[in-house]
Amino acid sequence: MKQPDQLKGFKIDKGTIINLEKGKIPPQALDLEEVVLGAMMIDKKGVDEVIDILSPDAFYKEAHQYIFEAIYKLFESSEPIDLLTVSAQLRKDKKLD
């Protein structure tokens, strides 16, 4: 029995293509990344727990990686972690205009 050409007439959903540039599958839970980062800015205890588990590479969105790095730097220097200090750190790192 002849097999049909599997690629002929096949439409590729851009959401399912592997991003070869970064070698990652497109994001599935950007909202979850935002929740984790938000919780880290609200709850100091949460930062203590998350900082040992995650790394910037755990975040798909590049902006989220920058935010995590800023939070990490603030944590390492025992600075308060909130929206203002994270924004200031991002500006200092030239990651925010």
Backbone as JSON Lines, residues from 0, in Angstrom:
{"i":0,"aa":"M","n":[0.84,-1.17,0.0],"ca":[0.0,0.0,0.0],"c":[0.89,1.24,0.0]}
{"i":1,"aa":"K","n":[0.56,2.17,-0.84],"ca":[1.36,3.39,-0.96],"c":[1.04,4.34,0.19]}
{"i":2,"aa":"Q","n":[2.1,4.85,0.83],"ca":[1.94,5.81,1.93],"c":[1.78,7.21,1.35]}
{"i":3,"aa":"P","n":[0.82,7.97,1.82],"ca":[0.69,9.35,1.35],"c":[1.87,10.19,1.82]}
{"i":4,"aa":"D","n":[2.18,11.19,1.03],"ca":[3.25,12.11,1.41],"c":[2.76,12.87,2.64]}
{"i":5,"aa":"Q","n":[3.39,12.63,3.77],"ca":[2.92,13.19,5.03],"c":[3.09,14.7,5.12]}
{"i":6,"aa":"L","n":[4.02,15.25,4.38],"ca":[4.24,16.69,4.46],"c":[3.45,17.47,3.43]}
{"i":7,"aa":"K","n":[2.99,16.8,2.41],"ca":[2.25,17.48,1.35],"c":[0.91,17.97,1.89]}
{"i":8,"aa":"G","n":[0.67,19.25,1.74],"ca":[-0.58,19.82,2.2],"c":[-0.7,19.97,3.71]}
{"i":9,"aa":"F","n":[0.38,19.71,4.4],"ca":[0.37,19.79,5.86],"c":[0.67,21.22,6.29]}
{"i":10,"aa":"K","n":[-0.22,21.79,7.07],"ca":[0.0,23.15,7.58],"c":[0.66,23.05,8.95]}
{"i":11,"aa":"I","n":[1.7,23.81,9.12],"ca":[2.41,23.8,10.39],"c":[1.91,24.95,11.25]}
{"i":12,"aa":"D","n":[1.48,24.62,12.44],"ca":[1.07,25.63,13.4],"c":[2.33,26.24,14.0]}
{"i":13,"aa":"K","n":[2.48,27.54,13.84],"ca":[3.69,28.2,14.33],"c":[3.88,28.03,15.84]}
{"i":14,"aa":"G","n":[2.82,27.78,16.56],"ca":[2.93,27.58,18.0],"c":[3.56,26.25,18.38]}
{"i":15,"aa":"T","n":[3.66,25.33,17.42],"ca":[4.23,24.03,17.73],"c":[5.63,23.83,17.18]}
{"i":16,"aa":"I","n":[6.14,24.79,16.45],"ca":[7.48,24.66,15.89],"c":[8.51,24.86,16.99]}
{"i":17,"aa":"I","n":[9.51,24.03,17.0],"ca":[10.58,24.18,17.98],"c":[11.43,25.36,17.57]}
{"i":18,"aa":"N","n":[11.7,26.22,18.5],"ca":[12.54,27.38,18.26],"c":[13.99,26.9,18.23]}
{"i":19,"aa":"L","n":[14.52,26.74,17.03],"ca":[15.87,26.2,16.89],"c":[16.93,27.18,17.36]}
{"i":20,"aa":"E","n":[16.61,28.47,17.34],"ca":[17.58,29.46,17.77],"c":[17.96,29.24,19.23]}
{"i":21,"aa":"K","n":[16.98,28.96,20.05],"ca":[17.24,28.75,21.48],"c":[17.13,27.28,21.86]}
{"i":22,"aa":"G","n":[16.69,26.43,20.92],"ca":[16.57,25.01,21.2],"c":[15.49,24.68,22.2]}
{"i":23,"aa":"K","n":[14.43,25.49,22.23],"ca":[13.36,25.29,23.2],"c":[12.03,25.18,22.48]}
{"i":24,"aa":"I","n":[11.1,24.52,23.12],"ca":[9.74,24.48,22.62],"c":[9.09,25.8,23.01]}
{"i":25,"aa":"P","n":[8.27,26.36,22.14],"ca":[7.61,27.63,22.47],"c":[6.89,27.56,23.81]}
{"i":26,"aa":"P","n":[6.7,28.71,24.43],"ca":[6.16,28.75,25.8],"c":[4.8,28.11,25.92]}
{"i":27,"aa":"Q","n":[4.61,27.47,27.01],"ca":[3.33,26.86,27.32],"c":[2.67,27.56,28.49]}
{"i":28,"aa":"A","n":[3.45,28.26,29.31],"ca":[2.89,28.84,30.53],"c":[3.57,30.15,30.9]}
{"i":29,"aa":"L","n":[3.47,31.13,30.03],"ca":[4.05,32.44,30.37],"c":[3.37,33.02,31.59]}
{"i":30,"aa":"D","n":[2.08,32.74,31.73],"ca":[1.36,33.24,32.9],"c":[1.92,32.63,34.19]}
{"i":31,"aa":"L","n":[2.35,31.39,34.13],"ca":[2.95,30.76,35.3],"c":[4.3,31.4,35.63]}
{"i":32,"aa":"E","n":[5.07,31.73,34.6],"ca":[6.34,32.43,34.83],"c":[6.07,33.75,35.54]}
{"i":33,"aa":"E","n":[5.03,34.47,35.1],"ca":[4.69,35.75,35.71],"c":[4.26,35.58,37.17]}
{"i":34,"aa":"V","n":[3.52,34.52,37.44],"ca":[3.08,34.25,38.82],"c":[4.28,33.99,39.72]}
{"i":35,"aa":"V","n":[5.23,33.19,39.24],"ca":[6.42,32.88,40.04],"c":[7.21,34.16,40.33]}
{"i":36,"aa":"L","n":[7.43,34.97,39.3],"ca":[8.2,36.21,39.5],"c":[7.46,37.18,40.42]}
{"i":37,"aa":"G","n":[6.15,37.28,40.25],"ca":[5.35,38.14,41.12],"c":[5.4,37.69,42.56]}
{"i":38,"aa":"A","n":[5.29,36.39,42.78],"ca":[5.35,35.84,44.14],"c":[6.71,36.1,44.77]}
{"i":39,"aa":"M","n":[7.76,36.05,43.97],"ca":[9.1,36.32,44.49],"c":[9.23,37.77,44.95]}
{"i":40,"aa":"M","n":[8.49,38.67,44.3],"ca":[8.55,40.09,44.7],"c":[7.66,40.38,45.9]}
{"i":41,"aa":"I","n":[6.71,39.52,46.16],"ca":[5.78,39.75,47.27],"c":[6.24,39.06,48.55]}
{"i":42,"aa":"D","n":[6.76,37.85,48.42],"ca":[7.06,37.01,49.59],"c":[8.54,36.66,49.66]}
{"i":43,"aa":"K","n":[9.23,37.23,50.62],"ca":[10.67,36.98,50.8],"c":[10.94,35.49,51.03]}
{"i":44,"aa":"K","n":[10.07,34.83,51.76],"ca":[10.25,33.4,52.02],"c":[10.2,32.6,50.72]}
{"i":45,"aa":"G","n":[9.36,33.04,49.81],"ca":[9.26,32.38,48.51],"c":[10.55,32.5,47.72]}
{"i":46,"aa":"V","n":[11.21,33.63,47.83],"ca":[12.49,33.83,47.14],"c":[13.51,32.84,47.65]}
{"i":47,"aa":"D","n":[13.57,32.67,48.96],"ca":[14.52,31.71,49.56],"c":[14.35,30.32,48.98]}
{"i":48,"aa":"E","n":[13.11,29.92,48.76],"ca":[12.84,28.58,48.26],"c":[13.08,28.46,46.76]}
{"i":49,"aa":"V","n":[12.66,29.46,46.02],"ca":[12.72,29.39,44.55],"c":[14.14,29.61,44.03]}
{"i":50,"aa":"I","n":[14.91,30.45,44.67],"ca":[16.24,30.82,44.17],"c":[17.16,29.61,44.04]}
{"i":51,"aa":"D","n":[16.96,28.59,44.89],"ca":[17.78,27.38,44.83],"c":[17.28,26.37,43.79]}
{"i":52,"aa":"I","n":[16.05,26.53,43.36],"ca":[15.44,25.57,42.44],"c":[15.54,26.02,40.99]}
{"i":53,"aa":"L","n":[15.29,27.3,40.76],"ca":[15.24,27.82,39.39],"c":[16.51,28.56,39.0]}
{"i":54,"aa":"S","n":[16.68,28.72,37.71],"ca":[17.75,29.54,37.15],"c":[17.12,30.39,36.06]}
{"i":55,"aa":"P","n":[17.82,31.38,35.55],"ca":[17.24,32.19,34.47],"c":[16.79,31.36,33.27]}
{"i":56,"aa":"D","n":[17.49,30.27,33.0],"ca":[17.13,29.42,31.87],"c":[15.81,28.69,32.05]}
{"i":57,"aa":"A","n":[15.27,28.68,33.25],"ca":[13.98,28.03,33.5],"c":[12.84,28.85,32.9]}
{"i":58,"aa":"F","n":[13.11,30.1,32.58],"ca":[12.09,30.98,32.02],"c":[12.26,31.06,30.51]}
{"i":59,"aa":"Y","n":[11.16,30.91,29.8],"ca":[11.21,30.94,28.34],"c":[11.38,32.37,27.83]}
{"i":60,"aa":"K","n":[10.57,33.27,28.36],"ca":[10.57,34.65,27.88],"c":[11.82,35.37,28.38]}
{"i":61,"aa":"E","n":[12.54,36.0,27.46],"ca":[13.8,36.65,27.8],"c":[13.62,37.73,28.87]}
{"i":62,"aa":"A","n":[12.54,38.47,28.8],"ca":[12.28,39.5,29.81],"c":[12.15,38.88,31.2]}
{"i":63,"aa":"H","n":[11.55,37.71,31.27],"ca":[11.4,37.02,32.55],"c":[12.76,36.56,33.07]}
{"i":64,"aa":"Q","n":[13.65,36.17,32.17],"ca":[15.0,35.79,32.57],"c":[15.72,36.99,33.2]}
{"i":65,"aa":"Y","n":[15.56,38.16,32.58],"ca":[16.18,39.38,33.11],"c":[15.63,39.72,34.49]}
{"i":66,"aa":"I","n":[14.32,39.58,34.65],"ca":[13.69,39.88,35.94],"c":[14.21,38.93,37.01]}
{"i":67,"aa":"F","n":[14.3,37.64,36.67],"ca":[14.82,36.67,37.63],"c":[16.25,37.0,38.01]}
{"i":68,"aa":"E","n":[17.07,37.37,37.02],"ca":[18.46,37.74,37.31],"c":[18.53,38.95,38.24]}
{"i":69,"aa":"A","n":[17.65,39.93,38.02],"ca":[17.62,41.11,38.88],"c":[17.23,40.73,40.31]}
{"i":70,"aa":"I","n":[16.22,39.88,40.43],"ca":[15.8,39.41,41.76],"c":[16.94,38.67,42.43]}
{"i":71,"aa":"Y","n":[17.64,37.84,41.68],"ca":[18.76,37.07,42.23],"c":[19.86,38.0,42.75]}
{"i":72,"aa":"K","n":[20.19,39.03,41.97],"ca":[21.23,39.98,42.39],"c":[20.82,40.7,43.67]}
{"i":73,"aa":"L","n":[19.56,41.11,43.74],"ca":[19.07,41.77,44.95],"c":[19.11,40.82,46.14]}
{"i":74,"aa":"F","n":[18.73,39.58,45.92],"ca":[18.74,38.57,46.97],"c":[20.16,38.35,47.49]}
{"i":75,"aa":"E","n":[21.11,38.22,46.58],"ca":[22.51,37.98,46.95],"c":[23.1,39.13,47.76]}
{"i":76,"aa":"S","n":[22.65,40.34,47.47],"ca":[23.18,41.5,48.19],"c":[22.29,41.9,49.37]}
{"i":77,"aa":"S","n":[21.34,41.03,49.72],"ca":[20.43,41.24,50.85],"c":[19.65,42.54,50.75]}
{"i":78,"aa":"E","n":[19.32,42.92,49.53],"ca":[18.49,44.11,49.28],"c":[17.02,43.69,49.31]}
{"i":79,"aa":"P","n":[16.13,44.64,49.6],"ca":[14.7,44.32,49.53],"c":[14.32,43.99,48.08]}
{"i":80,"aa":"I","n":[13.37,43.1,47.94],"ca":[12.92,42.69,46.61],"c":[11.46,43.1,46.46]}
{"i":81,"aa":"D","n":[11.24,44.1,45.61],"ca":[9.89,44.55,45.3],"c":[9.93,45.17,43.91]}
{"i":82,"aa":"L","n":[8.79,45.67,43.46],"ca":[8.7,46.21,42.11],"c":[9.69,47.35,41.88]}
{"i":83,"aa":"L","n":[9.84,48.22,42.86],"ca":[10.74,49.37,42.7],"c":[12.21,48.95,42.64]}
{"i":84,"aa":"T","n":[12.62,48.06,43.54],"ca":[14.03,47.66,43.56],"c":[14.38,46.8,42.35]}
{"i":85,"aa":"V","n":[13.44,45.96,41.92],"ca":[13.69,45.13,40.73],"c":[13.79,46.02,39.5]}
{"i":86,"aa":"S","n":[12.9,47.0,39.38],"ca":[12.96,47.95,38.26],"c":[14.28,48.71,38.26]}
{"i":87,"aa":"A","n":[14.71,49.15,39.43],"ca":[15.98,49.88,39.54],"c":[17.15,48.99,39.14]}
{"i":88,"aa":"Q","n":[17.12,47.72,39.54],"ca":[18.2,46.79,39.18],"c":[18.21,46.54,37.68]}
{"i":89,"aa":"L","n":[17.04,46.42,37.08],"ca":[16.95,46.23,35.63],"c":[17.52,47.44,34.89]}
{"i":90,"aa":"R","n":[17.23,48.64,35.39],"ca":[17.8,49.85,34.77],"c":[19.32,49.86,34.94]}
{"i":91,"aa":"K","n":[19.79,49.5,36.11],"ca":[21.22,49.45,36.38],"c":[21.93,48.47,35.44]}
{"i":92,"aa":"D","n":[21.26,47.35,35.17],"ca":[21.81,46.33,34.27],"c":[21.57,46.66,32.79]}
{"i":93,"aa":"K","n":[20.94,47.82,32.54],"ca":[20.6,48.26,31.19],"c":[19.67,47.28,30.47]}
{"i":94,"aa":"K","n":[18.74,46.73,31.24],"ca":[17.74,45.81,30.69],"c":[16.36,46.44,30.64]}
{"i":95,"aa":"L","n":[16.28,47.69,31.12],"ca":[15.02,48.41,31.14],"c":[15.3,49.86,30.81]}
{"i":96,"aa":"D","n":[14.48,50.41,29.91],"ca":[14.67,51.83,29.52],"c":[14.11,52.76,30.55]}
